[in-house]
Short mmCIF file of C-alpha atoms and ligand atoms in Angstrom, two decimals:
data_model
loop_
_atom_site.label_atom_id
_atom_site.label_comp_id
_atom_site.label_asym_id
_atom_site.label_seq_id
_atom_site.Cartn_x
_atom_site.Cartn_y
_atom_site.Cartn_z
CA VAL F 1 -27.17 -56.55 82.90
CA SER F 2 -23.73 -57.92 81.96
CA ARG F 3 -21.16 -58.17 84.71
CA PRO F 4 -18.37 -55.57 84.95
CA VAL F 5 -15.11 -56.02 83.10
CA ARG F 6 -12.61 -56.67 85.90
CA ILE F 7 -9.23 -55.03 85.36
CA GLY F 8 -6.00 -56.09 87.05
CA LEU F 9 -3.71 -53.04 86.99
CA LEU F 10 0.04 -53.55 87.26
CA GLY F 11 1.60 -50.34 88.62
CA ALA F 12 0.31 -47.25 90.40
CA GLY F 13 2.97 -44.74 89.43
CA THR F 14 2.42 -41.79 87.10
CA VAL F 15 0.60 -43.85 84.49
CA GLY F 16 -1.22 -46.28 86.82
CA ARG F 17 -2.64 -43.45 88.91
CA GLY F 18 -3.57 -41.54 85.76
CA PHE F 19 -5.46 -44.62 84.59
CA LEU F 20 -7.37 -44.84 87.90
CA GLU F 21 -8.15 -41.11 87.76
CA LEU F 22 -9.41 -41.10 84.18
CA LEU F 23 -11.45 -44.27 84.70
CA GLY F 24 -12.93 -42.74 87.86
CA ARG F 25 -14.00 -39.68 85.85
CA ASN F 26 -15.21 -41.49 82.74
CA ALA F 27 -16.57 -44.89 83.85
CA CYS F 28 -20.18 -43.72 83.44
CA SER F 29 -19.70 -42.19 80.01
CA ILE F 30 -17.74 -45.24 78.83
CA GLU F 31 -20.64 -47.45 79.95
CA GLU F 32 -23.16 -45.22 78.19
CA ARG F 33 -21.17 -45.29 74.96
CA THR F 34 -20.05 -48.90 74.94
CA GLY F 35 -22.30 -50.81 77.36
CA LEU F 36 -19.12 -51.86 79.24
CA ALA F 37 -18.79 -51.33 82.99
CA LEU F 38 -15.05 -51.17 83.72
CA GLU F 39 -13.79 -51.80 87.23
CA VAL F 40 -10.25 -52.08 88.64
CA VAL F 41 -10.19 -55.02 91.04
CA LYS F 42 -6.48 -55.19 92.00
CA VAL F 43 -3.40 -52.97 91.70
CA LEU F 44 0.19 -54.21 91.82
CA VAL F 45 2.80 -52.04 93.57
CA ARG F 46 6.11 -52.68 95.32
CA ASP F 47 4.92 -51.36 98.66
CA PRO F 48 1.19 -51.84 99.34
CA ARG F 49 1.45 -50.25 102.80
CA ARG F 50 2.30 -46.84 101.37
CA GLU F 51 -0.55 -44.32 101.25
CA ARG F 52 -1.41 -43.37 97.64
CA PRO F 53 -3.84 -40.52 97.07
CA GLY F 54 -6.77 -41.62 94.92
CA VAL F 55 -6.01 -45.36 95.28
CA ALA F 56 -8.05 -47.46 97.76
CA ARG F 57 -5.66 -49.37 100.05
CA SER F 58 -7.81 -52.53 99.72
CA LEU F 59 -6.95 -52.77 95.99
CA LEU F 60 -3.17 -52.82 96.52
CA THR F 61 -1.05 -55.94 96.48
CA ALA F 62 2.65 -56.76 96.00
CA ASP F 63 1.76 -60.18 94.56
CA GLY F 64 1.64 -59.86 90.78
CA GLU F 65 0.96 -63.53 90.14
CA SER F 66 -2.20 -63.38 92.24
CA ILE F 67 -3.48 -60.75 89.80
CA VAL F 68 -2.63 -62.47 86.54
CA HIS F 69 -3.83 -65.87 87.78
CA GLY F 70 -6.80 -64.44 89.67
CA ALA F 71 -10.23 -63.06 89.10
CA CYS F 72 -9.72 -60.42 86.47
CA ASP F 73 -10.68 -60.26 82.80
CA VAL F 74 -8.02 -57.86 81.45
CA VAL F 75 -4.48 -57.06 82.61
CA VAL F 76 -3.17 -53.50 82.18
CA GLU F 77 0.59 -53.11 82.58
CA ALA F 78 2.06 -49.77 83.72
CA LEU F 79 5.13 -51.01 85.61
CA GLY F 80 7.90 -50.22 83.12
CA GLY F 81 11.15 -52.17 82.67
CA ILE F 82 11.54 -55.76 81.47
CA GLU F 83 10.91 -57.88 84.57
CA PRO F 84 8.53 -58.62 86.19
CA ALA F 85 6.41 -56.96 83.45
CA ARG F 86 7.36 -59.51 80.77
CA SER F 87 6.70 -62.65 82.81
CA LEU F 88 3.44 -61.32 84.29
CA LEU F 89 2.08 -60.43 80.83
CA ALA F 90 3.18 -63.80 79.44
CA GLN F 91 1.39 -65.58 82.30
CA ALA F 92 -1.77 -63.50 81.81
CA LEU F 93 -1.82 -64.47 78.11
CA GLU F 94 -1.30 -68.14 79.03
CA HIS F 95 -4.37 -67.83 81.26
CA GLY F 96 -6.34 -66.46 78.34
CA LYS F 97 -6.47 -62.91 79.67
CA PRO F 98 -5.97 -60.14 77.11
CA VAL F 99 -3.23 -57.67 77.99
CA VAL F 100 -2.73 -53.96 77.45
CA THR F 101 0.62 -52.25 78.02
CA ALA F 102 2.26 -48.81 78.00
CA ASN F 103 5.73 -50.35 78.05
CA LYS F 104 7.63 -49.51 74.87
CA ALA F 105 11.00 -50.55 76.29
CA LEU F 106 9.64 -54.06 76.89
CA LEU F 107 8.01 -54.39 73.47
CA ALA F 108 11.10 -53.10 71.68
CA SER F 109 13.42 -55.47 73.58
CA GLU F 110 14.42 -58.95 72.47
CA ALA F 111 12.86 -60.36 75.66
CA GLY F 112 9.54 -58.69 74.92
CA SER F 113 9.39 -59.49 71.20
CA ALA F 114 7.16 -62.51 71.82
CA LEU F 115 4.52 -60.13 73.20
CA ARG F 116 4.29 -58.11 70.00
CA GLY F 117 1.12 -58.96 68.20
CA HIS F 118 -0.39 -60.25 71.47
CA ALA F 119 -0.44 -57.17 73.71
CA ARG F 120 -2.38 -54.06 72.74
CA HIS F 121 0.02 -51.15 73.13
CA GLU F 122 -1.44 -47.88 71.85
CA ALA F 123 -0.10 -46.11 74.98
CA SER F 124 3.47 -47.29 74.40
CA ILE F 125 4.10 -44.96 71.42
CA ALA F 126 3.29 -41.26 71.59
CA ALA F 127 0.81 -41.79 74.47
CA ALA F 128 -2.45 -40.07 73.54
CA ILE F 129 -1.90 -40.05 69.76
CA PRO F 130 -3.84 -42.99 68.24
CA ILE F 131 -1.04 -43.84 65.80
CA VAL F 132 -0.98 -47.59 66.46
CA ARG F 133 -4.68 -47.80 65.69
CA ALA F 134 -4.24 -45.62 62.61
CA LEU F 135 -1.54 -47.89 61.20
CA GLU F 136 -3.16 -51.19 62.20
CA GLU F 137 -6.75 -50.36 61.34
CA GLY F 138 -7.26 -47.01 59.63
CA LEU F 139 -4.59 -47.66 56.99
CA VAL F 140 -4.86 -51.44 56.72
CA GLY F 141 -6.16 -51.09 53.16
CA ASP F 142 -3.39 -48.75 52.09
CA GLN F 143 0.38 -48.82 51.50
CA VAL F 144 2.36 -46.61 53.86
CA SER F 145 5.59 -45.40 52.25
CA GLU F 146 7.01 -42.99 54.80
CA LEU F 147 6.74 -41.87 58.43
CA THR F 148 8.32 -38.67 59.75
CA GLY F 149 7.85 -38.03 63.43
CA ILE F 150 8.77 -36.15 66.53
CA LEU F 151 8.67 -39.07 68.94
CA ASN F 152 10.65 -37.83 71.92
CA GLY F 153 8.90 -35.13 73.92
CA THR F 154 11.95 -34.38 76.06
CA CYS F 155 14.18 -33.57 73.05
CA ASN F 156 11.43 -31.49 71.47
CA PHE F 157 10.94 -29.62 74.76
CA VAL F 158 14.69 -29.02 75.09
CA LEU F 159 15.13 -27.73 71.52
CA THR F 160 12.00 -25.56 71.75
CA LEU F 161 13.12 -24.01 75.04
CA MET F 162 16.66 -23.46 73.67
CA ALA F 163 15.09 -21.55 70.76
CA GLU F 164 12.84 -19.51 73.06
CA THR F 165 15.43 -18.59 75.69
CA GLY F 166 18.89 -19.12 74.19
CA ALA F 167 19.72 -21.42 77.15
CA THR F 168 22.04 -24.43 76.85
CA LEU F 169 21.02 -28.04 76.35
CA GLU F 170 22.06 -28.89 79.92
CA ALA F 171 19.92 -26.10 81.42
CA THR F 172 16.83 -26.93 79.34
CA LEU F 173 17.22 -30.66 80.07
CA ALA F 174 17.26 -29.87 83.78
CA GLU F 175 14.01 -27.93 83.25
CA ALA F 176 12.46 -30.93 81.44
CA ARG F 177 13.41 -33.17 84.38
CA ALA F 178 11.97 -30.67 86.85
CA ARG F 179 8.67 -30.81 84.93
CA GLY F 180 8.71 -34.63 84.99
CA PHE F 181 9.12 -35.32 81.24
CA ALA F 182 12.62 -36.70 81.02
CA GLU F 183 13.42 -40.41 81.34
CA ALA F 184 15.34 -41.26 84.54
CA ASP F 185 18.35 -42.05 82.31
CA PRO F 186 18.81 -38.87 80.21
CA SER F 187 20.81 -40.69 77.53
CA LEU F 188 17.65 -42.59 76.48
CA ASP F 189 16.18 -39.24 75.44
CA VAL F 190 19.20 -37.16 74.46
CA ASP F 191 21.09 -39.85 72.53
CA GLY F 192 17.97 -40.81 70.55
CA HIS F 193 17.42 -44.37 71.85
CA ASP F 194 13.88 -43.76 73.10
CA ALA F 195 12.82 -42.35 69.72
CA ALA F 196 14.61 -45.24 67.95
CA GLN F 197 12.63 -47.83 69.94
CA LYS F 198 9.36 -46.10 69.06
CA LEU F 199 10.35 -45.73 65.39
CA ALA F 200 11.20 -49.44 65.11
CA LEU F 201 7.79 -50.37 66.58
CA LEU F 202 5.97 -47.96 64.24
CA ALA F 203 7.90 -49.20 61.20
CA GLU F 204 6.91 -52.76 62.03
CA LEU F 205 3.25 -51.73 62.10
CA ALA F 206 3.51 -49.55 59.00
CA PHE F 207 5.54 -51.83 56.76
CA GLY F 208 4.75 -55.26 58.23
CA VAL F 209 8.40 -56.20 58.67
CA ARG F 210 10.72 -56.46 61.65
CA ALA F 211 12.80 -53.32 61.54
CA GLY F 212 16.54 -53.78 61.27
CA ARG F 213 19.07 -51.27 62.49
CA VAL F 214 18.03 -47.69 63.20
CA ARG F 215 20.75 -45.08 62.49
CA VAL F 216 20.72 -42.95 65.61
CA GLU F 217 22.20 -39.50 66.17
CA GLY F 218 21.25 -37.71 69.38
CA ILE F 219 21.03 -34.00 70.12
CA ARG F 220 23.95 -33.95 72.58
CA GLY F 221 26.29 -31.76 70.51
CA ILE F 222 23.65 -29.12 69.73
CA GLU F 223 24.44 -25.64 71.07
CA PRO F 224 22.36 -22.46 71.32
CA GLU F 225 24.43 -21.27 68.34
CA ASP F 226 22.82 -23.98 66.12
CA VAL F 227 19.30 -23.25 67.27
CA LYS F 228 19.91 -19.55 66.53
CA ALA F 229 21.38 -20.35 63.11
CA ALA F 230 18.34 -22.48 62.22
CA ARG F 231 16.02 -19.59 62.95
CA ALA F 232 18.16 -17.06 61.05
CA LEU F 233 18.19 -19.32 57.98
CA GLY F 234 14.42 -19.95 57.96
CA TYR F 235 14.32 -23.30 59.76
CA VAL F 236 13.57 -24.71 63.18
CA LEU F 237 15.70 -27.39 64.82
CA LYS F 238 13.65 -30.52 65.66
CA PRO F 239 14.38 -34.07 66.86
CA VAL F 240 13.19 -36.10 63.90
CA ALA F 241 12.54 -39.83 63.43
CA PHE F 242 12.21 -41.02 59.85
CA ALA F 243 11.24 -44.35 58.25
CA ARG F 244 10.91 -45.05 54.55
CA ASP F 245 10.06 -48.29 52.80
CA GLY F 246 12.25 -48.26 49.72
CA GLY F 247 11.07 -51.67 48.46
CA GLU F 248 14.35 -53.54 48.74
CA SER F 249 15.54 -51.61 51.75
CA LEU F 250 14.06 -50.03 54.81
CA GLU F 251 15.58 -46.72 55.90
CA LEU F 252 15.22 -45.90 59.59
CA ARG F 253 16.90 -42.94 61.23
CA VAL F 254 16.66 -40.68 64.25
CA HIS F 255 18.54 -37.37 64.27
CA PRO F 256 18.17 -33.65 64.85
CA ALA F 257 17.11 -31.82 61.68
CA PHE F 258 16.65 -28.32 60.30
CA VAL F 259 12.93 -28.33 59.45
CA PRO F 260 11.62 -25.63 57.06
CA LEU F 261 9.13 -23.32 58.76
CA SER F 262 6.48 -24.37 56.24
CA HIS F 263 6.83 -28.09 57.14
CA PRO F 264 3.93 -29.59 59.15
CA LEU F 265 6.34 -30.65 61.94
CA ALA F 266 7.79 -27.14 62.37
CA SER F 267 4.94 -25.97 64.58
CA VAL F 268 5.02 -29.02 66.91
CA ARG F 269 6.47 -27.43 70.01
CA PHE F 270 7.64 -28.20 73.55
CA GLU F 271 6.76 -31.73 74.70
CA ASP F 272 4.24 -32.44 71.95
CA ASN F 273 4.76 -35.39 69.64
CA ALA F 274 3.65 -35.81 66.03
CA VAL F 275 3.72 -38.34 63.23
CA LEU F 276 3.36 -37.44 59.56
CA VAL F 277 2.32 -40.49 57.53
CA ARG F 278 2.53 -40.76 53.75
CA ALA F 279 0.41 -43.49 52.18
CA ALA F 280 -0.26 -44.29 48.54
CA GLY F 281 -4.03 -43.90 48.75
CA ALA F 282 -4.61 -41.63 51.73
CA GLY F 283 -1.85 -39.15 50.88
CA GLU F 284 -0.42 -37.18 53.80
CA LEU F 285 -1.87 -37.54 57.33
CA LEU F 286 -0.69 -35.62 60.38
CA PHE F 287 -1.16 -36.91 63.94
CA ARG F 288 -0.17 -34.58 66.71
CA GLY F 289 -0.64 -34.38 70.47
CA LYS F 290 0.61 -35.21 73.92
CA GLY F 291 3.27 -37.90 73.73
CA ALA F 292 3.56 -38.47 77.49
CA GLY F 293 1.94 -37.68 80.82
CA ALA F 294 -0.45 -39.43 83.17
CA LEU F 295 -3.81 -38.64 81.56
CA PRO F 296 -2.74 -38.72 77.88
CA THR F 297 -1.23 -42.20 78.47
CA ALA F 298 -4.27 -43.30 80.46
CA SER F 299 -6.55 -42.20 77.60
CA ALA F 300 -4.79 -44.60 75.22
CA LEU F 301 -4.77 -47.43 77.79
CA LEU F 302 -8.52 -47.05 78.33
CA ALA F 303 -9.18 -47.19 74.59
CA ASP F 304 -7.24 -50.47 74.42
CA VAL F 305 -9.13 -51.88 77.42
CA VAL F 306 -12.43 -51.11 75.70
CA ALA F 307 -11.13 -52.76 72.51
CA VAL F 308 -10.12 -56.01 74.22
CA ALA F 309 -13.32 -56.05 76.27
CA ARG F 310 -15.20 -55.86 72.98
CA GLY F 311 -13.28 -58.89 71.79
CA GLU F 312 -10.77 -57.04 69.60
CA PRO F 313 -7.40 -58.46 70.66
CA ALA F 314 -4.03 -57.18 69.50
CA ARG F 315 -3.27 -57.96 65.92
CA ARG F 316 -0.38 -57.90 63.58
CA ILE F 317 -0.67 -56.61 60.06
CA GLU F 318 -0.24 -59.39 57.55
CA ARG F 319 0.93 -57.98 54.28
CA PRO F 320 -0.33 -59.82 51.18
CA ALA F 321 3.22 -60.78 50.20
CA PRO F 322 5.42 -60.73 53.28
CA PRO F 323 9.09 -60.36 52.40
CA LYS F 324 11.12 -63.57 52.59
CA GLU F 325 13.76 -62.00 54.79
CA PRO F 326 11.88 -60.39 57.68
CA VAL F 327 14.80 -58.56 59.25
CA ARG F 328 16.17 -56.22 56.63
CA GLY F 329 19.82 -55.29 56.60
CA ALA F 330 21.58 -52.02 57.22
CA PRO F 331 19.98 -49.07 55.47
CA PRO F 332 21.76 -47.72 52.41
CA ALA F 333 23.94 -44.69 52.81
CA GLY F 334 21.59 -41.71 52.56
CA ARG F 335 21.76 -38.36 50.87
CA SER F 336 20.74 -35.07 52.40
CA ARG F 337 21.30 -31.35 52.51
CA TYR F 338 23.24 -30.33 55.60
CA TYR F 339 23.86 -27.52 58.04
CA LEU F 340 27.44 -27.66 59.32
CA ARG F 341 29.08 -25.73 62.13
CA PHE F 342 32.80 -25.64 62.80
CA PRO F 343 34.10 -24.05 66.03
CA VAL F 344 37.27 -22.24 64.87
CA TYR F 345 40.10 -19.88 65.80
CA ASP F 346 39.38 -16.44 64.35
CA VAL F 347 42.22 -16.49 61.79
CA PRO F 348 42.20 -15.03 58.26
CA GLY F 349 41.13 -17.44 55.50
CA VAL F 350 39.38 -19.92 57.79
CA ILE F 351 36.20 -20.07 55.68
CA GLY F 352 38.33 -20.69 52.58
CA ARG F 353 40.20 -23.61 54.16
CA ILE F 354 36.95 -25.29 55.23
CA ALA F 355 35.31 -24.63 51.85
CA THR F 356 38.31 -26.12 50.02
CA ALA F 357 38.24 -29.27 52.17
CA LEU F 358 34.50 -29.70 51.51
CA GLY F 359 35.00 -29.11 47.78
CA ARG F 360 37.67 -31.81 47.61
CA ARG F 361 35.04 -34.35 48.65
CA GLU F 362 32.52 -32.79 46.26
CA VAL F 363 30.40 -31.32 49.02
CA SER F 364 29.20 -28.04 47.54
CA ILE F 365 28.14 -25.03 49.54
CA SER F 366 25.02 -22.89 49.22
CA HIS F 367 25.80 -20.54 52.11
CA ALA F 368 28.77 -19.88 54.41
CA GLU F 369 29.35 -17.36 57.18
CA ALA F 370 31.76 -16.75 60.02
CA THR F 371 30.68 -15.36 63.37
CA LEU F 372 32.68 -14.48 66.48
CA ALA F 373 32.01 -16.21 69.80
CA PRO F 374 31.65 -13.21 72.15
CA GLU F 375 32.29 -15.29 75.26
CA LYS F 376 35.52 -16.78 73.80
CA PRO F 377 37.94 -14.07 72.54
CA GLY F 378 39.84 -15.09 69.41
CA GLN F 379 37.36 -17.85 68.59
CA GLY F 380 34.26 -18.13 66.47
CA HIS F 381 32.14 -20.40 64.30
CA VAL F 382 31.98 -21.10 60.59
CA LYS F 383 28.47 -22.10 59.55
CA VAL F 384 27.79 -23.72 56.21
CA LEU F 385 24.73 -24.92 54.33
CA ALA F 386 25.69 -27.75 51.99
CA HIS F 387 23.79 -28.81 48.87
CA GLU F 388 22.56 -32.39 48.76
CA THR F 389 25.45 -34.74 49.36
CA SER F 390 25.98 -38.36 50.29
CA ASP F 391 26.43 -39.08 53.98
CA GLU F 392 29.62 -40.90 53.08
CA ALA F 393 31.19 -37.90 51.25
CA LEU F 394 30.22 -35.64 54.12
CA ARG F 395 31.74 -37.96 56.72
CA GLU F 396 35.03 -38.02 54.80
CA ALA F 397 35.04 -34.22 54.44
CA LEU F 398 34.43 -33.77 58.17
CA GLU F 399 37.30 -36.12 58.98
CA ASP F 400 39.58 -34.06 56.71
CA ILE F 401 38.45 -30.80 58.34
CA GLU F 402 38.88 -32.10 61.88
CA ARG F 403 42.56 -32.61 61.05
CA LEU F 404 42.98 -28.92 60.13
CA PRO F 405 44.70 -26.83 62.83
CA VAL F 406 41.94 -24.18 62.75
CA LEU F 407 39.28 -26.09 64.73
CA THR F 408 38.79 -25.53 68.47
CA GLY F 409 36.38 -28.45 68.98
CA ARG F 410 34.11 -31.01 67.28
CA SER F 411 32.10 -30.02 64.22
CA VAL F 412 28.31 -30.34 64.15
CA ALA F 413 26.39 -31.70 61.14
CA VAL F 414 22.58 -31.52 61.03
CA ARG F 415 20.44 -32.78 58.15
CA ILE F 416 18.04 -30.38 56.45
CA LEU F 417 14.61 -31.89 55.92
CA ALA F 418 13.22 -31.44 52.41
N1 NAP G 501 5.14 -41.41 82.39
C1 NAP G 501 4.73 -41.25 81.14
O1 NAP G 501 4.41 -40.14 80.69
C2 NAP G 501 4.60 -42.45 80.22
C3 NAP G 501 4.04 -42.29 78.94
C4 NAP G 501 3.88 -43.41 78.11
C5 NAP G 501 4.30 -44.65 78.58
N2 NAP G 501 4.85 -44.76 79.81
C6 NAP G 501 5.25 -46.08 80.26
O2 NAP G 501 4.41 -46.49 81.32
C7 NAP G 501 5.12 -47.35 82.21
C8 NAP G 501 5.02 -46.81 83.64
O3 NAP G 501 5.60 -45.52 83.70
P1 NAP G 501 5.41 -44.58 84.98
O4 NAP G 501 5.96 -43.24 84.56
O5 NAP G 501 4.01 -44.66 85.48
O6 NAP G 501 6.42 -45.28 86.03
P2 NAP G 501 6.47 -45.09 87.60
O7 NAP G 501 5.87 -43.78 87.99
O8 NAP G 501 7.86 -45.41 88.01
O9 NAP G 501 5.50 -46.25 88.18
C9 NAP G 501 5.81 -47.59 88.20
C10 NAP G 501 4.82 -48.34 89.09
O10 NAP G 501 5.08 -49.74 88.97
C11 NAP G 501 5.30 -50.30 90.26
N3 NAP G 501 6.38 -51.30 90.13
C12 NAP G 501 7.55 -51.20 89.44
N4 NAP G 501 8.27 -52.32 89.56
C13 NAP G 501 7.55 -53.15 90.34
C14 NAP G 501 7.77 -54.47 90.83
N5 NAP G 501 8.90 -55.14 90.56
N6 NAP G 501 6.81 -55.02 91.59
C15 NAP G 501 5.69 -54.35 91.90
N7 NAP G 501 5.43 -53.10 91.45
C16 NAP G 501 6.35 -52.51 90.70
C17 NAP G 501 5.74 -49.15 91.15
O11 NAP G 501 5.42 -49.49 92.49
P3 NAP G 501 5.71 -48.45 93.73
O12 NAP G 501 4.72 -47.36 93.53
O13 NAP G 501 5.44 -49.24 94.96
O14 NAP G 501 7.13 -48.02 93.56
C18 NAP G 501 4.91 -48.00 90.57
O15 NAP G 501 3.64 -47.98 91.15
C19 NAP G 501 6.54 -47.41 81.63
O16 NAP G 501 6.63 -48.54 80.80
C20 NAP G 501 6.64 -46.15 80.81
O17 NAP G 501 7.60 -46.26 79.75
C21 NAP G 501 4.99 -43.69 80.65
#
């Protein structure tokens, strides 16, 4: 009988406790399937004296170095943040111990970049969805050209609940926090930075290059009015992350989008995540599931622990002809169809003035309507669907329109996904 695989677990918060719970439930079946007996031998926390349901007090320690230098075979990191996670993982690797992490912020940071390719990190992107494995292993023989994802569960939850109830972004975000989805700092979710970190990591796996700048637009300006308009026009508003390898350039962007109801991402609701992969050989693949939560994240961590215990360490895709310049420059200005909303005073000819300003920049219109804002007498909205236009032309047109005396606030521009 081989000896158990001894796991040093860093963190006993949501994810750490989920890991202990799932391992407790599944240790026997994992051993039956893989021949590996997995056992947690130490758990790092800040305060080892605190009672933690489901965690034996004798396992707890506040001394991280004793874990990474001590008698364990694998280190699993579920602390979050940069330090001490980074230095403990680096020390574990120096001691020849494989490491598994759920920490996307660390991997995406400059400080954590040395860990990429050395730490297995399935749990760090879209939790339970095995997208890292799919890109590293399942598609290693293929050429991925495009990824379109819903990578932030909080934003998807917020936009889904806005569509269901007509409530505001602030109210639905509060609900997401109450249910424990939202990041402690809401701007990581709402302003798109969390999705951008995940997209950059996925693009690196998919295209084998360090991702450059991600163009990020959050969902902060979105109002119930926009969610309602999407539905009326045959779309659903989703927080989308998009990466395309255009050969010479890599296009990476995160933004809200009008998604046609027939699109595979349209039915991904509430806190679920999804990634749609296009590859030359495989065609279109859709991955969908729980992108956060204790047990979904633990499921991915356990899969990585089994992989390293079987002697399959983290690996980096080596493309046959890696590009000379690994960090590619700013993406080219894109083109897209757009939904536009202008909050306006209810004055005669307002649609005409906006349409003229758009036309001057060669932004042509496929639909325009004006609606009154019942809660604001004398005010309303002009909503426009624009044919495909360059982002640059649209930006100039919006600047022109914001100088017109008819607007009561900032305009909203949302891309329409093809
Ligand atoms: N929550 C999710 O759904 C989810 C999904 C995917 C990935 N992740 C990632 O998983 C990681 C953990 O997230 P979480 O939600 O489980 O966080 P959490 O609930 O805040 O738990 C963090 C744990 O780490 C311990 N810890 C933090 N700093 C420490 C330090 N300096 N020294 C010793 N112990 C320390 C805490 O100890 P105390 O208990 O003593 O405070 C706590 O047990 C993060 O990287 C997160 O991004 C989370």
